[in-house]
Short mmCIF file of C-alpha atoms and ligand atoms in Angstrom, two decimals:
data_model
loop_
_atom_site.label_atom_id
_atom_site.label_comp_id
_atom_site.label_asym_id
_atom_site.label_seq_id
_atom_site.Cartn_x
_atom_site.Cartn_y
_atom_site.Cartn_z
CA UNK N 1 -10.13 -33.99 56.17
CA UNK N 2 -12.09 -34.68 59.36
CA UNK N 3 -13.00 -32.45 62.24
CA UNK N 4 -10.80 -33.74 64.53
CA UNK N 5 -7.84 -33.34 62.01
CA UNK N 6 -8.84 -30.03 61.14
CA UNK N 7 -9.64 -28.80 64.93
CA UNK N 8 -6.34 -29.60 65.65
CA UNK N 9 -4.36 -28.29 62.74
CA UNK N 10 -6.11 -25.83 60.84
CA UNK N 11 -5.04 -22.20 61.37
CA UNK N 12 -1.71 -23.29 63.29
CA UNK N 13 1.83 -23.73 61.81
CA UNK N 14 5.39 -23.12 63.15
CA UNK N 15 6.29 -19.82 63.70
CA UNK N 16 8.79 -18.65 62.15
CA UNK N 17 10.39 -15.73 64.48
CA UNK N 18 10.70 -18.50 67.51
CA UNK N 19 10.46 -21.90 65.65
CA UNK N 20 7.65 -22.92 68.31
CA UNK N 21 5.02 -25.50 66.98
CA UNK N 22 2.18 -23.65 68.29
CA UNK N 23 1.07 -20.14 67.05
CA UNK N 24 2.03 -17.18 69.76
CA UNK N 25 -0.05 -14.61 71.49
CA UNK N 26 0.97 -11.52 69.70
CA UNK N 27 -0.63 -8.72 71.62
CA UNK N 28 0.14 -6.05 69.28
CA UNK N 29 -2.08 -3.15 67.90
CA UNK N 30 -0.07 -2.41 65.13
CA UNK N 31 2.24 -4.14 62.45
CA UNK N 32 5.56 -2.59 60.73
CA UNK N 33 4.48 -0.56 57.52
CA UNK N 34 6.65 -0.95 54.93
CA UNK N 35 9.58 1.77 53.67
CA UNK N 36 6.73 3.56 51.46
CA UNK N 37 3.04 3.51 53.13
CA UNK N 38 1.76 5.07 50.16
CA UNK N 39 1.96 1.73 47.86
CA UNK N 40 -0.60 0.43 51.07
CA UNK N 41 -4.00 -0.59 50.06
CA UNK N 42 -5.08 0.40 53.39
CA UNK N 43 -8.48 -1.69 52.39
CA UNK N 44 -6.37 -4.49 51.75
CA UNK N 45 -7.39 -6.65 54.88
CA UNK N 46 -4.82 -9.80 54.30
CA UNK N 47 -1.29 -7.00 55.33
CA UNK N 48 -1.96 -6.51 58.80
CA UNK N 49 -1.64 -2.54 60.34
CA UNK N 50 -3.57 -2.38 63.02
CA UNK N 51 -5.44 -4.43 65.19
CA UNK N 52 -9.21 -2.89 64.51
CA UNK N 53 -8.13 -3.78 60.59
CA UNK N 54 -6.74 -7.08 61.22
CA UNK N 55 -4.28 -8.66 63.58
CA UNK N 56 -2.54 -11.70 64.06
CA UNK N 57 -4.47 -13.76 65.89
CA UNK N 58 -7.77 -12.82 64.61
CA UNK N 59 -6.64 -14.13 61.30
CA UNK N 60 -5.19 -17.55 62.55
CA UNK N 61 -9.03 -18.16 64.44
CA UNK N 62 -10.16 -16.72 61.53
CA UNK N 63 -8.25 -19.59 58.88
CA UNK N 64 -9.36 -21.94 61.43
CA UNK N 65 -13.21 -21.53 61.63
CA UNK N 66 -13.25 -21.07 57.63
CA UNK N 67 -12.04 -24.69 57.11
CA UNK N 68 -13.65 -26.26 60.09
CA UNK N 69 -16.65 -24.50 58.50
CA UNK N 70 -15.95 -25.93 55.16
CA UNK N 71 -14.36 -29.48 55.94
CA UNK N 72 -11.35 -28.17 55.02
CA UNK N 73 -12.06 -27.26 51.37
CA UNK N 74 -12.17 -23.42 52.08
CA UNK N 75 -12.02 -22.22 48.71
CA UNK N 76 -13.65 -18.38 48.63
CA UNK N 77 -14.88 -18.98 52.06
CA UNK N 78 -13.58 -16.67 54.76
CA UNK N 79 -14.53 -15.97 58.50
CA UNK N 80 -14.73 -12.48 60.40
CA UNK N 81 -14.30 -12.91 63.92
CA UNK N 82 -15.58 -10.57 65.92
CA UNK N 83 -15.70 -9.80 69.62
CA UNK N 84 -18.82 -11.39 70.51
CA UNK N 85 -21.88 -13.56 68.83
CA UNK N 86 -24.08 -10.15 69.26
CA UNK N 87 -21.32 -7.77 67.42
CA UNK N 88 -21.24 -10.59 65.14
CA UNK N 89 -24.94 -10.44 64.22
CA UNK N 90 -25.06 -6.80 64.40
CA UNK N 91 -21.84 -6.57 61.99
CA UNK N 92 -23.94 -8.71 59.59
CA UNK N 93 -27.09 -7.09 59.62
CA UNK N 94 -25.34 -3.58 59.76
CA UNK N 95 -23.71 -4.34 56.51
CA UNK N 96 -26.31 -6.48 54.64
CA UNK N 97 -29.50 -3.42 55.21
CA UNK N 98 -30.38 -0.68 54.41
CA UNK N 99 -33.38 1.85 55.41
CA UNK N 100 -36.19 0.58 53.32
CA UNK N 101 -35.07 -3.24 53.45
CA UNK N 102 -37.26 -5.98 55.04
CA UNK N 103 -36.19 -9.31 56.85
CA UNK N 104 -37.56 -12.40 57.65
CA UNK N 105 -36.26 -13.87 60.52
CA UNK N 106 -37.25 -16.36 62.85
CA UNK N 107 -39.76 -16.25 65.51
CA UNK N 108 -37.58 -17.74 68.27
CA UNK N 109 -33.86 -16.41 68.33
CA UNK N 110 -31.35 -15.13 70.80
CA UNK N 111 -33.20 -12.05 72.22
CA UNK N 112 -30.41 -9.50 70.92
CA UNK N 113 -31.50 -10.73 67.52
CA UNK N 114 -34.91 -10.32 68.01
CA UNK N 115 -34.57 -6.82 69.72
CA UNK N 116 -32.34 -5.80 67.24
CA UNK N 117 -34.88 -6.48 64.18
CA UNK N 118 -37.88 -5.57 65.80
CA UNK N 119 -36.94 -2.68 67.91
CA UNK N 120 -33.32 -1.02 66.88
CA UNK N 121 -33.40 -1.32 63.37
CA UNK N 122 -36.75 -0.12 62.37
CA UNK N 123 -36.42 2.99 64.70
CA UNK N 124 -33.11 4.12 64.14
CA UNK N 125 -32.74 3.00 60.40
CA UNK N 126 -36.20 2.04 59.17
CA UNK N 127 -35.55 -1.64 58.25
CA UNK N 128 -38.08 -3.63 58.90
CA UNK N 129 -38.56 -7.18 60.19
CA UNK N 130 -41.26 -10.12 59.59
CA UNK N 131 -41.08 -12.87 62.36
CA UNK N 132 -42.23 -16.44 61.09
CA UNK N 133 -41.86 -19.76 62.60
CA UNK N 134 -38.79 -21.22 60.21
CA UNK N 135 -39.19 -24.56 60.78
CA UNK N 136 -42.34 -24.47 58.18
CA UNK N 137 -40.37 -23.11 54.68
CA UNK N 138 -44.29 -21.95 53.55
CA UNK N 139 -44.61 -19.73 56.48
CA UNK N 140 -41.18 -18.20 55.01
CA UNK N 141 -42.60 -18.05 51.44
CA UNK N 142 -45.46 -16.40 52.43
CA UNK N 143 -43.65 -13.11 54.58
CA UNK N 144 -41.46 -12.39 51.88
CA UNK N 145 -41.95 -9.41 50.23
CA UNK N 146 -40.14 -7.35 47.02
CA UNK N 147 -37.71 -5.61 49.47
CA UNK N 148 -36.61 -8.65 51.33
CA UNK N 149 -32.66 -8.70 51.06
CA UNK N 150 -32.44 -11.47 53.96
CA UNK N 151 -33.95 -14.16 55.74
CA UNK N 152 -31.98 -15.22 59.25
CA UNK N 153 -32.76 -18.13 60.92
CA UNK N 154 -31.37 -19.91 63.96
CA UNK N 155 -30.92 -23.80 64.19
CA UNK N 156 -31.31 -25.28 66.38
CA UNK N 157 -32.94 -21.99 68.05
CA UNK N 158 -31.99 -20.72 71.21
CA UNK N 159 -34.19 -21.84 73.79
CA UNK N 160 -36.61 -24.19 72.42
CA UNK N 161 -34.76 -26.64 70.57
CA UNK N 162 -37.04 -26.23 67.25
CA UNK N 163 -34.57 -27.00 63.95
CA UNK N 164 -35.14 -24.78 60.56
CA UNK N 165 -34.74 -26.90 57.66
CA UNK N 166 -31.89 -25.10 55.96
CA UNK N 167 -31.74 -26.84 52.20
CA UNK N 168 -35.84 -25.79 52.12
CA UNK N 169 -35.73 -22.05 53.08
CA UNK N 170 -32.14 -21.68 50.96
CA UNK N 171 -33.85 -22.17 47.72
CA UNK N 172 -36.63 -19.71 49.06
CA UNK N 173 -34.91 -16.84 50.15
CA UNK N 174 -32.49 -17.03 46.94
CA UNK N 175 -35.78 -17.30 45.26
CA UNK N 176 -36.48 -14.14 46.49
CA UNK N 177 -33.39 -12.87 45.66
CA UNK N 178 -32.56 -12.37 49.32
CA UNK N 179 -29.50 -13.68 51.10
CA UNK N 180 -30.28 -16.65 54.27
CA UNK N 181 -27.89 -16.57 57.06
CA UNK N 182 -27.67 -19.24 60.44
CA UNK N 183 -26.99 -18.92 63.10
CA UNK N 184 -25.63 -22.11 63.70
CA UNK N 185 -24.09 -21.67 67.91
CA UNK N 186 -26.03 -24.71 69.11
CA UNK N 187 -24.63 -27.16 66.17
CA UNK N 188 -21.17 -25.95 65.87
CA UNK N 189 -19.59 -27.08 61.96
CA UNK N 190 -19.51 -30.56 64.30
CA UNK N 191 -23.16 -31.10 63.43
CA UNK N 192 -24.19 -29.12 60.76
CA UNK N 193 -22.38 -27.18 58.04
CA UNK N 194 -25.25 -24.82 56.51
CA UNK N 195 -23.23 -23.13 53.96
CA UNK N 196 -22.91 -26.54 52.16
CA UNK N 197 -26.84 -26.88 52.61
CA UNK N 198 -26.99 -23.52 50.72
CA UNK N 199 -26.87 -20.94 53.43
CA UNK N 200 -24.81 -17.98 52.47
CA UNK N 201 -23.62 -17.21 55.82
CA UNK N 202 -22.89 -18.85 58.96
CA UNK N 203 -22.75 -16.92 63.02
CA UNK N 204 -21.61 -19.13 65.36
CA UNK N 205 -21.15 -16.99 69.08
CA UNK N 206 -17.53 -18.40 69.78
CA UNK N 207 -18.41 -17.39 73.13
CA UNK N 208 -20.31 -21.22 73.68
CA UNK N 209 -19.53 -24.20 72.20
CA UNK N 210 -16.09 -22.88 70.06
CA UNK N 211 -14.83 -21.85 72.68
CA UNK N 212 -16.07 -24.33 74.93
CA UNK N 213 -14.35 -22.92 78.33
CA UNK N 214 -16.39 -20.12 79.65
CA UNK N 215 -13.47 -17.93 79.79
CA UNK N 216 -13.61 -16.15 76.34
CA UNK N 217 -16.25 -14.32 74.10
CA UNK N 218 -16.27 -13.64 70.61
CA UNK N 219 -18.50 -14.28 67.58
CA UNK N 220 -17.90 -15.10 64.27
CA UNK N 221 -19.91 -14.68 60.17
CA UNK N 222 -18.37 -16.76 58.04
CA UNK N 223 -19.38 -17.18 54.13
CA UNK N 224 -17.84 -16.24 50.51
CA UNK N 225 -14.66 -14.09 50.88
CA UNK N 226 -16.78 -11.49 48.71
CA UNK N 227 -19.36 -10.98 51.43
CA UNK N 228 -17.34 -11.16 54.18
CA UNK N 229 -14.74 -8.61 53.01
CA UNK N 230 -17.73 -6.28 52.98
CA UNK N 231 -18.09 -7.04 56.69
CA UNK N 232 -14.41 -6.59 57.34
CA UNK N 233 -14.94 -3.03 55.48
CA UNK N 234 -18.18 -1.90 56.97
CA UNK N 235 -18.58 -3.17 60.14
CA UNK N 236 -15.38 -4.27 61.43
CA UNK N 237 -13.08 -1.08 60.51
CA UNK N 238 -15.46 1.11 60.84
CA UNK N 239 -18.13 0.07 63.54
CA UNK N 240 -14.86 -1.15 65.44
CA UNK N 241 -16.10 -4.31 67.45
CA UNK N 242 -13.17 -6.40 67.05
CA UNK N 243 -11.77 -9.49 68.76
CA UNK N 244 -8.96 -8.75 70.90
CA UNK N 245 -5.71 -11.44 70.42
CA UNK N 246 -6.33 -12.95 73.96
CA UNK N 247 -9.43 -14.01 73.17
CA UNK N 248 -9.00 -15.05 69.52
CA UNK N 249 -5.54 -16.87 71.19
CA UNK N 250 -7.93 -18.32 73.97
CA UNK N 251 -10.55 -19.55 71.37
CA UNK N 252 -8.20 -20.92 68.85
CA UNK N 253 -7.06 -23.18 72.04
CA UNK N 254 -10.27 -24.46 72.89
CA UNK N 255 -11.74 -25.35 69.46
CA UNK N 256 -8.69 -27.68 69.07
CA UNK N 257 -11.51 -29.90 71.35
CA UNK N 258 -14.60 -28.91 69.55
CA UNK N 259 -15.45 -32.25 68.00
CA UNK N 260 -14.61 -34.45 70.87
CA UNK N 261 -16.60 -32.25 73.44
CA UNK N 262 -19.52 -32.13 70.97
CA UNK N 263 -19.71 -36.24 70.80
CA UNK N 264 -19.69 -36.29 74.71
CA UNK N 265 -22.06 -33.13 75.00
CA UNK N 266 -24.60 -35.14 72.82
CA UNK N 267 -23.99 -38.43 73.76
CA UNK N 268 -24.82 -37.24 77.95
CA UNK N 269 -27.78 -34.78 76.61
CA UNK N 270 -29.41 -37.76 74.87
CA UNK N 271 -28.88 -39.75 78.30
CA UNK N 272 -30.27 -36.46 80.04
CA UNK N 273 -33.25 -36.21 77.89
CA UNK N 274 -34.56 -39.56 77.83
CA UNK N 275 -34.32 -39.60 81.46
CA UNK N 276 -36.21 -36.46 82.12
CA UNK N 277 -38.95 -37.70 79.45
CA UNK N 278 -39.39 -40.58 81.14
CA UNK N 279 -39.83 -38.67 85.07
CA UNK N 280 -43.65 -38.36 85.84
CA UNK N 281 -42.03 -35.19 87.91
CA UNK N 282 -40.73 -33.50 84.65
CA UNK N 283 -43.82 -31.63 82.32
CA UNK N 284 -42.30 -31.68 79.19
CA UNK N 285 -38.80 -31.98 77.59
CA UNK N 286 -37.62 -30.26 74.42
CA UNK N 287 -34.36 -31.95 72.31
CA UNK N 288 -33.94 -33.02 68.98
CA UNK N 289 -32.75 -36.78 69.79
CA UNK N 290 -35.88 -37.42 71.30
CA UNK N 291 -39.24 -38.92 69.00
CA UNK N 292 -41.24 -36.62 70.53
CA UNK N 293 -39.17 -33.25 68.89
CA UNK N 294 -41.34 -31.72 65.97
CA UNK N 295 -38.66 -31.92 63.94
CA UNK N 296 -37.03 -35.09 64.84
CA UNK N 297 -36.66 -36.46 61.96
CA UNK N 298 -35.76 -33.00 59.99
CA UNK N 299 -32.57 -32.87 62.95
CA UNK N 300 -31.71 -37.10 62.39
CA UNK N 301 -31.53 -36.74 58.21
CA UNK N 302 -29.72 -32.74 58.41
CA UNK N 303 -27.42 -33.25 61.59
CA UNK N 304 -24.97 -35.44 62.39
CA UNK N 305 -25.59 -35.24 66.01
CA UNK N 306 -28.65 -33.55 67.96
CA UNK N 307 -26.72 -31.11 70.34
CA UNK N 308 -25.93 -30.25 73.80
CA UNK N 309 -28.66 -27.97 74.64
CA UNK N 310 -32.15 -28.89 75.70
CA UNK N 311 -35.44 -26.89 78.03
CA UNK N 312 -38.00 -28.85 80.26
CA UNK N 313 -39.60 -27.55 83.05
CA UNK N 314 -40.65 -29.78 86.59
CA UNK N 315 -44.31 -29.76 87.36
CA UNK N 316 -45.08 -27.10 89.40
CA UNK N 317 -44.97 -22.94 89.59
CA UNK N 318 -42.60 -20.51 88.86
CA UNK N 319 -41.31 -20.97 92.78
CA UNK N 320 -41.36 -24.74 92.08
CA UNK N 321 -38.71 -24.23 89.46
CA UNK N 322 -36.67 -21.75 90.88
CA UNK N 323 -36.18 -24.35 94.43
CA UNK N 324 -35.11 -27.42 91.73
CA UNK N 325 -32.38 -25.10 90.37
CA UNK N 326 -31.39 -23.83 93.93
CA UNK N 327 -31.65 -27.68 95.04
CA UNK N 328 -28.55 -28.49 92.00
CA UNK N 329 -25.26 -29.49 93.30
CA UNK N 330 -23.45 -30.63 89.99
CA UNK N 331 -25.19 -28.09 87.36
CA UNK N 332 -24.97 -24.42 88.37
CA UNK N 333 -27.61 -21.72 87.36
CA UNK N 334 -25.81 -19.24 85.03
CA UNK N 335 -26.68 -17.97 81.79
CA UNK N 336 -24.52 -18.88 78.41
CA UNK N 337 -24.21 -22.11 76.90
CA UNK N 338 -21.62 -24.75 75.64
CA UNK N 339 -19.26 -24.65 78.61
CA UNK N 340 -17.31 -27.65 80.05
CA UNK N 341 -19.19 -27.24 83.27
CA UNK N 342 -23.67 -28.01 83.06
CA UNK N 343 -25.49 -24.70 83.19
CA UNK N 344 -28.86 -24.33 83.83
CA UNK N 345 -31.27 -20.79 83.26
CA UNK N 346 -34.81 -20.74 85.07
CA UNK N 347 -37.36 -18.09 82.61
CA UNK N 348 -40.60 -17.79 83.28
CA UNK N 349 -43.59 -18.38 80.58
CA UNK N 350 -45.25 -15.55 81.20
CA UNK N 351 -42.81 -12.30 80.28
CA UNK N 352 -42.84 -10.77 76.66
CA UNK N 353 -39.83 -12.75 75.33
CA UNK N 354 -42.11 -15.77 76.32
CA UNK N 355 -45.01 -15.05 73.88
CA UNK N 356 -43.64 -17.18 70.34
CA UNK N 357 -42.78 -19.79 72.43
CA UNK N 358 -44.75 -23.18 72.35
CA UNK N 359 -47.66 -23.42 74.53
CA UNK N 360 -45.84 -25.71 77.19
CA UNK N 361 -42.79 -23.27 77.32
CA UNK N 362 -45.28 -20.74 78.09
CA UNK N 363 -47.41 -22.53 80.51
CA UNK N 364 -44.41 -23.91 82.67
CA UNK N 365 -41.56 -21.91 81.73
CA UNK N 366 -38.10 -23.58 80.82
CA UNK N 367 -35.25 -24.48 82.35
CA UNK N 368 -32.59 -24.21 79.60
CA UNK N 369 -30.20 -26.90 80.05
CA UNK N 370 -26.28 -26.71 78.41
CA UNK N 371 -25.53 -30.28 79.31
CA UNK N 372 -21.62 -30.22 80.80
CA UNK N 373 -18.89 -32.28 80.04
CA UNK N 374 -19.38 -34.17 83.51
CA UNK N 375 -19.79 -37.61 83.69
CA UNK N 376 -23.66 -38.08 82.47
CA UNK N 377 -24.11 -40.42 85.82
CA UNK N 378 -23.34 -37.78 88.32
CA UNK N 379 -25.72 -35.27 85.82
CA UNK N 380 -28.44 -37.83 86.38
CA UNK N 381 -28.20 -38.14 90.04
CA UNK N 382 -27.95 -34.41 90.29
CA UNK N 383 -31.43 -33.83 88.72
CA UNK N 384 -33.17 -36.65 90.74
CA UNK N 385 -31.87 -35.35 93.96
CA UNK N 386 -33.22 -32.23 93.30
CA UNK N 387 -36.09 -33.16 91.49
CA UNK N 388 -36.53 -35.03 94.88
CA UNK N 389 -35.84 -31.93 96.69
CA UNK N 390 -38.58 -30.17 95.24
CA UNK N 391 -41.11 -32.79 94.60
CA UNK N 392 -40.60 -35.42 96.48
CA UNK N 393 -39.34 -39.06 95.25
CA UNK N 394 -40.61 -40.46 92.05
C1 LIG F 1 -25.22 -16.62 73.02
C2 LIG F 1 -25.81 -16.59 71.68
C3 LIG F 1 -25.62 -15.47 70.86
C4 LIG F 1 -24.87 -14.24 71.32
O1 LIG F 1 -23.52 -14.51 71.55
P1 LIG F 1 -22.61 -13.61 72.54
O2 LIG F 1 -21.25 -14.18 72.32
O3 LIG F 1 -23.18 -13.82 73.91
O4 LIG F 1 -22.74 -12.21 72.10
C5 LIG F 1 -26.16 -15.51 69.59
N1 LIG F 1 -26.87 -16.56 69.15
C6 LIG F 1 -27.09 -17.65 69.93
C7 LIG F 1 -27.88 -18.78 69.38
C8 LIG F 1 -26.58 -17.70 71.22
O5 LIG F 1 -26.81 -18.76 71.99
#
């Protein structure tokens, strides 16, 4: 089936205490044992008990993200949703490691990753973590070592836009025996499906484009029902971050519009992007639809689209940047990503979370840029008259 079929439909049905066509908010923490609790398999995670186990609308979000994940053909796929991208990483890596076990990850990630592999892990559990730039499958080769269990990249990564070519480093982490995971927020299953390029587990942070709303967060590892009922056992009973219903209920309700925001996100970002290329007051753009991306082509022939999300920076200082963003009318300066509204996030080249970033990143700094749902003409104007603003006209 298609996306927009399955956005729609998958994980709803008629419930059957009210006969309404749309699945209810059940704000429950626990569920009516049966006359004998002893027959329970208390790890049995598909007879809900309590909430932290599994609840009702965790497991609705959860049918639906498995078969938008899988086009529908779910088979031994399964998602755990969790209650946000972070406790969704965390759960992952918390059940996948132990002490002695190595990683390779990428070199640019969502800083919780990178803190949490480079800092957390190795000092409280002794795992330890090899950085590489994943968008060259040698440089992947090369860090692994005999106690590698997985390799995590993130595509495309969170903030500069650079894509990992899934299919390549698949075949070398199960190579290595290890298990690759995605994180896949910035493509959504509307532009890339990794598992069926070989990945063996996709995060998505629901909190961005799933959800789509700004009003929710949650996170999500999806993959064989064999790996992620060892999540479900490990981290989610027993480290406890769950989703709560309202949210799962919340981002059940906006994924219905997942695929049609995501054609309108990249259709205005690829509008955005050429523009902003093309302004003598703009230093440098970074997105995947443009020629100039490293990995153009590797996004055009492993994508269907080339996202929402994109970083340039206007040619001047640190200050210079800072008055654009102020000068904004439309797009408002927040962090997160994948909202309805444009959001824009001014950081600086020059702090430690700067330092794998490409050289123009770290020369000008970035303005990360979730292009909105607005119309792209307003978008446009918005950025000249502030790109006015600061710099004077073109
Ligand atoms: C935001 C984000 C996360 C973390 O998600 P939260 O829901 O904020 O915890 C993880 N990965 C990527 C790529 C993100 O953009």
């Amino acid at each position: 089936m298609h996306d927009e079929t399955l956005s729609v439909h998958a994980g709803n049905a008629v419930d059957p205490g009210t006969g309404a066509i749309r699945r209810p908010l059940v704000m429950a923490n626990s569920y009516a044992l049966p006359a004998d609790p002893s027959e329970l398999d208390w790890s049995d995670f598909s007879t809900p008990l309590y909430t932290r186990n599994g609840g009702a609308n965790q497991g609705w979000l959860e049918e639906k993200l498995a078969l938008l994940e899988t086009a529908g053909e779910r088979g031994d796929v399964d998602a755990v949703a969790l209650a946000s991208g972070v406790a969704a990483i965390h759960a992952l890596f918390f059940t996948f490691l132990r002490t002695g076990d190595h990683v390779v990850c990428s070199d640019v990630t969502y800083v919780a990753t990178r803190r949490l592999l480079t800092e957390l892990l190795p000092a409280k559990y002794g795992i330890t973590a090899t950085l590489v730039d994943s968008s060259d499958p040698e440089a992947v080769r090369a860090a692994i070592r005999p106690t590698t269990r997985l390799v995590h990249v993130e595509t495309p990564a969170n903030p500069t836009t650079r894509i990992t070519d899934v299919e390549a480093v698949a075949a070398v982490a199960h190579e290595a025996g290890a298990l690759l995971s995605v994180d896949a927020t910035f493509a959504t299953p509307v532009l890339q499906r990794p598992l069926a390029l070989g990945a063996d587990l996709v995060v998505h942070s629901l909190t961005k484009y799933i959800n789509g709303h700004g009003d929710a967060m949650g996170g999500a590892v999806i993959g064989d029902r064999s790996l992620t009922d060892r999540i479900r056992a490990d981290a989610q009973v027993d480290v406890g971050g769950v989703i709560s219903p309202f949210h799962a209920w919340l981002i059940m309700r906006g994924a219905v519009t997942l695929p049609l925001r995501m054609r309108q996100h990249c259709a205005s970002a690829q509008v955005l992007a050429e523009g902003l290329a093309a302004d003598p007051r703009v230093a440098y753009v970074a997105y995947p639809g443009l020629p100039s991306h490293p990995q153009h082509a590797l996004a055009a022939r492993t994508m269907t689209g080339f996202g929402g999300m994109l970083a340039f920076a206007v040619r001047g200082d640190s200050d210079a940047q800072n008055r654009f963003v102020a000068a904004l009318r439309v797009i408002t300066s927040a962090v997160s990503l994948g909202h309805d509204e444009s959001l824009i996030v001014h950081v600086a080249g020059d702090g430690e979370r700067a330092r794998s970033l490409p050289e123009e990143f770290r020369r000008w700094g970035h303005l990360r840029f979730s292009v909105g749902l607005e119309h792209p003409d307003d978008l446009v104007a918005d950025l000249d008259q502030a790109l006015t603003a600061t710099l004077g006209p073109r």
